[in-house]
């Protein structure tokens, strides 16, 4: 009887060890390396040990799997002998298999892994000192497995690309926001920073038709009027056509120079900076910093002006709209009714799709271009079209441009099922 008690106690200990290895495997595979690094930097020795062990994850995993298999095989063998002793050779092995399978699944796998998944960092720090002992004991076996891994890596060529993509980072940010780790403003700022370099100059420029510029023959009085009425601090100076920009005149330089009969704007303007439409705004920001410029002319393949872009335009892609005390605040999306909105056509098309929760793609950059694309012609006031759950009506135009639309959302809209080819 005493021998049976010892056998039962040993089997319980083996179940506990099985639970330990299972929980440790889940903890080390689920833990946040960034959290461990933060704890390590604050002087947590166990966190430093966890970080050290996780750096060689292959050796760690081999130790856990070998230990878990040894424990489970030993448990199965002892249980078989135990049940044969009481139930005989006929039913003993079968009962032992059923009992061990249930016990290992519930107490050695499912329960410990579920608990470790809830607090992986805490359990990893608890198990790390014990795991270090097993690593030392199983070093010979781990060495054999390391040779086997090297052999297999030569036989089976696997491309190892563990770089974190932008999509993965955005998913991490979204999960952190949902879990309350960061607020919506911090989440939006991080998302803007991640997506920052994906945008090109053409995506954020002020289009040519909206550019305020002056001719090189402008008088001091006329230039002062333009500065005052536009509220701008820098203006392009052109000759004959706005496609031929000679330079940039700064408000500060204008007021610092004598404005007498001998005034000529070309004497105070600076060299213009030209960039291509496809230049990434991340590279553009560095370029403007290097050239000490706050203003760039965006040119097309033929050398004509597409528009202009300022340092403020770039920064607004990170932090949102920047208004000063002289700016007239303009809302791009204004709610008119429960399902009705007024939208400025100068707004970015991606913003419109995001505002109305549409997962779409289009060739156009602005809402104006999208409306023209959908209608297939220059729109007139009163033109309408339907796009998914949106009914769009053109409410304001200016010559060949669409300035404003009204968007009505259909709350009962149901997408048509995709047709099989």
Coordinates of C-alpha atoms in Angstrom, one line a residue:
X1 CA 0.0 0.0 0.0
X2 CA 2.8 2.3 0.8
X3 CA 4.4 1.6 -2.6
X4 CA 1.1 2.5 -4.3
X5 CA 0.9 5.8 -2.4
X6 CA 4.4 6.7 -3.5
X7 CA 3.4 5.8 -7.1
X8 CA 0.4 8.0 -7.0
X9 CA 2.4 10.9 -5.6
X10 CA 5.0 10.5 -8.3
X11 CA 2.3 10.5 -11.0
X12 CA 0.8 13.7 -9.5
X13 CA 4.3 15.2 -9.6
X14 CA 4.6 14.2 -13.2
X15 CA 1.3 15.8 -14.0
X16 CA 2.5 19.0 -12.3
X17 CA 5.7 18.9 -14.3
X18 CA 3.7 18.4 -17.5
X19 CA 1.6 21.4 -16.6
X20 CA 4.8 23.4 -15.9
X21 CA 6.3 22.6 -19.3
X22 CA 3.0 23.3 -21.2
X23 CA 2.5 26.6 -19.4
X24 CA 6.1 27.6 -20.0
X25 CA 5.9 26.9 -23.7
X26 CA 2.8 29.1 -24.0
X27 CA 4.2 31.9 -21.8
X28 CA 7.5 32.2 -23.8
X29 CA 5.6 32.1 -27.2
X30 CA 3.0 34.7 -26.1
X31 CA 5.0 37.1 -24.1
X32 CA 5.6 40.7 -25.2
X33 CA 9.3 41.3 -25.8
X34 CA 8.8 45.0 -25.4
X35 CA 7.3 44.6 -21.9
X36 CA 10.1 42.3 -20.9
X37 CA 12.7 44.8 -22.1
X38 CA 11.0 47.6 -20.1
X39 CA 11.0 45.5 -17.0
X40 CA 14.7 44.6 -17.6
X41 CA 15.6 48.3 -18.0
X42 CA 14.0 48.9 -14.6
X43 CA 16.3 46.4 -13.0
X44 CA 14.1 43.3 -12.9
X45 CA 16.6 40.4 -12.8
X46 CA 14.0 37.7 -13.7
X47 CA 13.0 39.8 -16.7
X48 CA 16.6 40.0 -17.8
X49 CA 16.8 36.2 -17.5
X50 CA 13.7 35.7 -19.6
X51 CA 15.1 38.0 -22.2
X52 CA 18.4 36.0 -22.3
X53 CA 16.5 32.7 -22.6
X54 CA 14.2 33.9 -25.3
X55 CA 17.1 35.1 -27.4
X56 CA 17.9 31.5 -28.1
X57 CA 14.3 30.3 -28.6
X58 CA 15.2 27.1 -30.6
X59 CA 17.2 25.8 -27.6
X60 CA 14.5 26.9 -25.2
X61 CA 11.8 25.1 -27.2
X62 CA 13.8 21.9 -27.5
X63 CA 14.3 21.8 -23.8
X64 CA 10.6 22.3 -23.1
X65 CA 9.5 19.8 -25.6
X66 CA 12.0 17.1 -24.5
X67 CA 11.1 17.7 -20.9
X68 CA 7.4 17.6 -21.6
X69 CA 7.7 14.3 -23.6
X70 CA 9.8 12.6 -21.0
X71 CA 7.3 13.6 -18.3
X72 CA 4.3 12.4 -20.3
X73 CA 5.9 9.1 -21.3
X74 CA 6.9 8.4 -17.7
X75 CA 3.4 9.2 -16.5
X76 CA 1.9 6.9 -19.1
X77 CA 4.3 4.1 -18.2
X78 CA 3.7 4.4 -14.5
X79 CA -0.1 4.6 -14.9
X80 CA -0.1 1.5 -17.2
X81 CA 1.8 -0.5 -14.6
X82 CA -0.4 0.8 -11.8
X83 CA -3.7 -0.1 -13.5
X84 CA -2.5 -3.5 -14.7
X85 CA -1.6 -4.3 -11.1
X86 CA -5.3 -3.7 -10.0
X87 CA -7.3 -4.5 -13.2
X88 CA -5.2 -7.0 -14.9
X89 CA -3.7 -7.2 -18.4
X90 CA -7.0 -7.3 -20.1
X91 CA -8.4 -3.9 -19.2
X92 CA -5.6 -2.2 -17.4
X93 CA -3.7 -0.7 -20.4
X94 CA -7.0 0.6 -21.9
X95 CA -8.1 2.2 -18.6
X96 CA -4.6 3.7 -18.1
X97 CA -4.7 5.2 -21.6
X98 CA -8.1 6.8 -21.1
X99 CA -7.3 8.2 -17.7
X100 CA -3.9 9.5 -18.6
X101 CA -5.2 11.2 -21.8
X102 CA -8.0 12.9 -19.9
X103 CA -5.7 14.0 -17.0
X104 CA -3.0 15.3 -19.3
X105 CA -5.4 17.1 -21.5
X106 CA -7.2 18.9 -18.7
X107 CA -4.4 19.4 -16.1
X108 CA -1.3 19.1 -18.2
X109 CA -2.3 21.0 -21.3
X110 CA -5.5 23.0 -21.5
X111 CA -5.7 24.5 -18.0
X112 CA -2.0 25.5 -17.7
X113 CA -1.8 26.9 -21.2
X114 CA -5.0 28.9 -20.7
X115 CA -3.7 30.4 -17.4
X116 CA -0.2 31.2 -18.9
X117 CA -1.8 32.9 -21.9
X118 CA -3.5 35.4 -19.6
X119 CA -0.2 36.6 -17.9
X120 CA 2.6 35.3 -20.1
X121 CA 5.3 37.7 -18.8
X122 CA 4.6 36.9 -15.2
X123 CA 4.6 33.2 -15.7
X124 CA 7.8 33.4 -17.8
X125 CA 9.6 35.2 -15.0
X126 CA 8.4 32.6 -12.5
X127 CA 9.5 29.6 -14.7
X128 CA 12.8 31.1 -16.0
X129 CA 15.0 30.1 -13.0
X130 CA 13.6 26.5 -13.0
X131 CA 13.9 26.4 -16.8
X132 CA 17.6 27.4 -16.6
X133 CA 18.2 24.2 -14.6
X134 CA 16.6 22.0 -17.2
X135 CA 18.6 23.8 -19.9
X136 CA 21.8 22.8 -18.1
X137 CA 20.6 19.2 -17.6
X138 CA 19.4 18.7 -21.2
X139 CA 22.4 20.3 -22.8
X140 CA 23.7 17.1 -24.5
X141 CA 20.3 16.4 -26.0
X142 CA 19.9 20.0 -27.1
X143 CA 23.3 19.8 -28.8
X144 CA 22.2 16.7 -30.8
X145 CA 19.0 18.5 -31.8
X146 CA 21.0 21.6 -32.9
X147 CA 23.0 19.5 -35.2
X148 CA 19.8 18.0 -36.6
X149 CA 18.3 21.5 -37.2
X150 CA 21.4 22.6 -39.1
X151 CA 21.2 19.5 -41.2
X152 CA 17.5 20.1 -42.0
X153 CA 18.1 23.8 -42.7
X154 CA 20.6 22.7 -45.4
X155 CA 18.2 20.1 -46.9
X156 CA 15.1 22.2 -46.7
X157 CA 15.8 25.8 -47.8
X158 CA 13.4 28.1 -45.9
X159 CA 13.3 31.9 -46.6
X160 CA 13.4 33.5 -43.2
X161 CA 11.8 37.0 -43.3
X162 CA 10.8 38.1 -39.8
X163 CA 10.5 41.8 -40.6
X164 CA 7.4 43.5 -39.1
X165 CA 5.3 44.9 -41.9
X166 CA 3.3 48.2 -41.8
X167 CA 0.1 46.1 -41.7
X168 CA 1.2 44.2 -38.7
X169 CA 2.2 47.4 -36.9
X170 CA -1.2 48.9 -37.6
X171 CA -2.9 45.8 -36.3
X172 CA -0.8 46.0 -33.1
X173 CA -1.8 49.7 -32.7
X174 CA -5.5 48.8 -33.2
X175 CA -5.3 46.1 -30.6
X176 CA -3.5 48.3 -28.1
X177 CA -6.2 50.9 -28.6
X178 CA -9.0 48.3 -28.0
X179 CA -7.3 47.0 -24.9
X180 CA -6.9 50.5 -23.5
X181 CA -3.1 50.7 -23.6
X182 CA -3.3 53.9 -25.7
X183 CA -6.1 56.4 -26.3
X184 CA -7.6 57.2 -29.7
X185 CA -5.4 60.4 -30.2
X186 CA -2.2 58.4 -29.6
X187 CA -3.4 55.7 -31.9
X188 CA -4.2 58.1 -34.7
X189 CA -0.7 59.7 -34.3
X190 CA 1.0 56.4 -34.5
X191 CA -1.0 55.3 -37.5
X192 CA -0.2 58.6 -39.2
X193 CA 3.5 58.1 -38.5
X194 CA 3.4 54.5 -39.9
X195 CA 1.6 55.5 -43.0
X196 CA 3.5 58.7 -43.4
X197 CA 6.1 57.6 -46.0
X198 CA 3.5 55.7 -48.1
X199 CA 2.1 59.1 -49.3
X200 CA 3.5 61.0 -52.2
X201 CA 3.7 64.8 -52.9
X202 CA 0.7 64.6 -55.3
X203 CA -1.4 63.3 -52.4
X204 CA -1.1 66.4 -50.2
X205 CA -0.2 69.3 -52.5
X206 CA -2.3 72.5 -53.0
X207 CA -3.4 72.2 -56.7
X208 CA -2.4 74.7 -59.3
X209 CA -5.9 76.2 -59.5
X210 CA -5.8 77.2 -55.8
X211 CA -2.2 78.6 -55.9
X212 CA -1.9 82.3 -55.1
X213 CA 1.0 83.7 -57.1
X214 CA 2.3 87.1 -58.4
X215 CA 4.0 88.2 -61.6
X216 CA 7.6 89.5 -61.5
X217 CA 6.3 92.9 -62.5
X218 CA 4.1 93.3 -59.4
X219 CA 4.4 96.6 -57.6
X220 CA 5.0 97.0 -53.8
X221 CA 1.4 98.1 -53.2
X222 CA 0.0 95.2 -55.2
X223 CA 2.2 92.7 -53.5
X224 CA 1.2 94.1 -50.1
X225 CA -2.5 93.7 -51.0
X226 CA -2.0 90.1 -52.1
X227 CA -0.2 89.3 -48.8
X228 CA -2.9 90.9 -46.7
X229 CA -5.8 89.4 -48.5
X230 CA -4.5 85.9 -48.9
X231 CA -3.0 85.7 -45.4
X232 CA 0.0 83.8 -46.8
X233 CA 3.6 84.4 -45.8
X234 CA 5.2 83.0 -49.0
X235 CA 4.2 83.5 -52.7
X236 CA 5.5 82.1 -55.9
X237 CA 6.8 84.7 -58.4
X238 CA 6.3 83.9 -62.1
X239 CA 7.0 85.4 -65.5
X240 CA 4.3 85.3 -68.2
X241 CA 2.9 82.0 -67.0
X242 CA 2.6 80.3 -63.6
X243 CA 4.4 77.3 -65.1
X244 CA 7.5 79.6 -65.2
X245 CA 8.1 80.2 -61.5
X246 CA 11.2 82.4 -61.0
X247 CA 11.4 82.4 -57.2
X248 CA 9.6 82.7 -53.9
X249 CA 9.0 86.0 -52.1
X250 CA 8.8 85.9 -48.3
X251 CA 6.6 88.3 -46.4
X252 CA 9.4 88.9 -43.9
X253 CA 11.8 89.9 -46.7
X254 CA 9.1 92.1 -48.3
X255 CA 8.6 94.2 -45.1
X256 CA 12.4 94.4 -44.5
X257 CA 13.2 96.0 -47.9
X258 CA 12.6 99.6 -49.0
X259 CA 9.3 99.8 -50.8
X260 CA 10.0 102.8 -53.0
X261 CA 9.9 103.5 -56.7
X262 CA 12.9 101.3 -57.2
X263 CA 11.2 98.2 -55.7
X264 CA 11.4 95.1 -57.8
X265 CA 10.2 91.8 -56.4
X266 CA 13.0 89.8 -58.1
X267 CA 15.5 91.5 -55.8
X268 CA 14.1 89.9 -52.7
X269 CA 12.9 86.5 -53.9
X270 CA 14.7 83.3 -53.2
X271 CA 15.4 80.4 -55.6
X272 CA 12.4 78.0 -56.0
X273 CA 12.7 74.4 -55.0
X274 CA 11.2 71.9 -57.5
X275 CA 10.1 68.4 -56.8
X276 CA 8.4 65.6 -58.7
X277 CA 4.8 64.4 -58.1
X278 CA 5.9 61.0 -57.0
X279 CA 8.4 62.1 -54.3
X280 CA 7.6 60.4 -51.0
X281 CA 6.7 63.0 -48.3
X282 CA 9.1 61.4 -45.9
X283 CA 12.0 62.0 -48.3
X284 CA 10.5 65.4 -49.1
X285 CA 10.6 66.5 -45.4
X286 CA 14.3 65.6 -45.2
X287 CA 14.9 67.4 -48.5
X288 CA 13.2 70.6 -47.3
X289 CA 15.2 70.4 -44.1
X290 CA 18.4 70.0 -45.9
X291 CA 17.7 72.9 -48.4
X292 CA 16.3 75.0 -45.5
X293 CA 13.2 75.6 -47.6
X294 CA 9.6 75.8 -46.4
X295 CA 8.0 75.8 -49.9
X296 CA 8.4 73.5 -53.0
X297 CA 6.9 73.6 -56.5
X298 CA 5.5 70.3 -57.6
X299 CA 6.2 69.8 -61.4
X300 CA 4.8 67.3 -63.8
X301 CA 6.8 65.3 -66.4
X302 CA 6.6 68.2 -68.9
X303 CA 7.9 70.8 -66.4
X304 CA 4.6 72.5 -65.7
X305 CA 3.3 73.3 -62.3
X306 CA 1.0 70.7 -60.7
X307 CA 0.8 72.6 -57.4
X308 CA 2.7 73.6 -54.4
X309 CA 3.6 72.0 -51.1
X310 CA 4.7 73.5 -47.8
X311 CA 6.3 72.2 -44.7
X312 CA 3.0 72.7 -42.9
X313 CA 1.2 70.5 -45.4
X314 CA 3.7 67.7 -44.5
X315 CA 3.4 68.1 -40.8
X316 CA -0.4 68.1 -41.0
X317 CA -0.2 64.6 -42.3
X318 CA 1.3 63.6 -38.9
X319 CA -0.6 65.8 -36.4
X320 CA -3.8 66.8 -38.3
X321 CA -4.9 70.2 -39.4
X322 CA -2.9 73.2 -38.0
X323 CA -4.9 76.4 -37.7
X324 CA -3.6 79.7 -36.5
X325 CA -5.5 82.8 -35.3
X326 CA -5.8 84.2 -38.9
X327 CA -7.0 80.9 -40.5
X328 CA -10.6 80.4 -41.4
X329 CA -11.5 77.0 -40.0
X330 CA -13.1 74.9 -42.8
X331 CA -14.8 71.6 -42.0
X332 CA -14.5 69.1 -44.8
X333 CA -17.4 66.9 -43.5
X334 CA -20.4 68.6 -42.0
X335 CA -23.5 66.6 -40.8
X336 CA -26.7 68.1 -42.1
X337 CA -29.2 65.4 -41.0
X338 CA -29.2 61.9 -39.5
X339 CA -27.8 60.3 -42.7
X340 CA -26.9 63.4 -44.8
X341 CA -23.5 65.2 -45.0
X342 CA -22.0 68.1 -46.8
X343 CA -18.5 67.3 -48.2
X344 CA -15.9 69.7 -49.6
X345 CA -14.5 68.3 -52.8
X346 CA -11.0 69.4 -52.0
X347 CA -11.0 66.7 -49.3
X348 CA -8.7 63.7 -49.6
X349 CA -10.6 60.8 -51.1
X350 CA -9.2 58.3 -48.6
X351 CA -10.6 60.5 -45.8
X352 CA -14.1 60.3 -47.4
X353 CA -13.9 56.5 -47.6
X354 CA -12.7 56.3 -44.0
X355 CA -15.4 58.7 -42.9
X356 CA -18.1 56.6 -44.4
X357 CA -16.4 53.3 -43.5
X358 CA -15.9 52.1 -47.1
X359 CA -13.2 49.7 -48.0
X360 CA -12.6 51.0 -51.5
X361 CA -9.9 52.0 -53.9
X362 CA -10.0 54.6 -56.7
X363 CA -7.5 56.3 -59.1
X364 CA -8.4 59.8 -57.9
X365 CA -6.8 61.6 -55.0
X366 CA -9.5 64.1 -54.2
X367 CA -13.2 63.9 -53.8
X368 CA -13.5 66.2 -56.8
X369 CA -11.6 63.8 -59.1
X370 CA -13.6 60.8 -57.7
X371 CA -16.9 62.6 -58.6
X372 CA -15.7 63.3 -62.2
X373 CA -14.5 59.7 -62.4
X374 CA -17.9 58.3 -61.4
X375 CA -19.9 60.6 -63.7
X376 CA -17.5 60.2 -66.6
X377 CA -17.6 63.9 -67.5
X378 CA -17.4 67.5 -66.0
X379 CA -20.2 67.6 -63.4
X380 CA -23.0 70.1 -63.3
X381 CA -24.9 71.2 -60.2
X382 CA -27.7 68.7 -59.5
X383 CA -25.9 65.7 -61.0
X384 CA -26.3 62.6 -58.9
X385 CA -24.9 59.0 -58.7
X386 CA -25.0 56.1 -56.3
X387 CA -21.9 54.5 -54.9
X388 CA -22.5 51.4 -52.7
X389 CA -24.6 52.8 -49.8
X390 CA -24.0 56.5 -50.7
X391 CA -26.1 58.7 -52.9
X392 CA -24.0 61.6 -54.0
X393 CA -25.4 64.9 -55.3
X394 CA -23.3 67.7 -56.8
X395 CA -24.4 70.9 -55.0
X396 CA -21.7 73.5 -55.9
X397 CA -19.4 73.9 -58.9
X398 CA -17.1 76.6 -60.3
X399 CA -16.5 76.5 -64.0
X400 CA -14.9 73.1 -64.6
X401 CA -14.5 72.1 -60.9
X402 CA -16.7 70.5 -58.3
X403 CA -16.6 72.4 -55.1
X404 CA -19.2 70.7 -52.9
X405 CA -21.3 67.6 -52.8
X406 CA -24.1 66.2 -50.5
X407 CA -23.8 62.6 -49.5
X408 CA -26.8 60.7 -48.2
X409 CA -26.1 57.3 -46.5
X410 CA -28.6 54.5 -47.0
X411 CA -28.9 52.7 -43.6
X412 CA -30.7 49.7 -45.1
X413 CA -28.2 49.1 -47.9
X414 CA -27.0 45.5 -48.3
X415 CA -24.1 44.6 -50.5
X416 CA -24.9 42.3 -53.4
X417 CA -23.3 38.9 -53.1
X418 CA -20.2 38.3 -55.3
X419 CA -21.1 36.4 -58.5
X420 CA -19.2 33.3 -59.2
X421 CA -17.3 33.1 -62.4

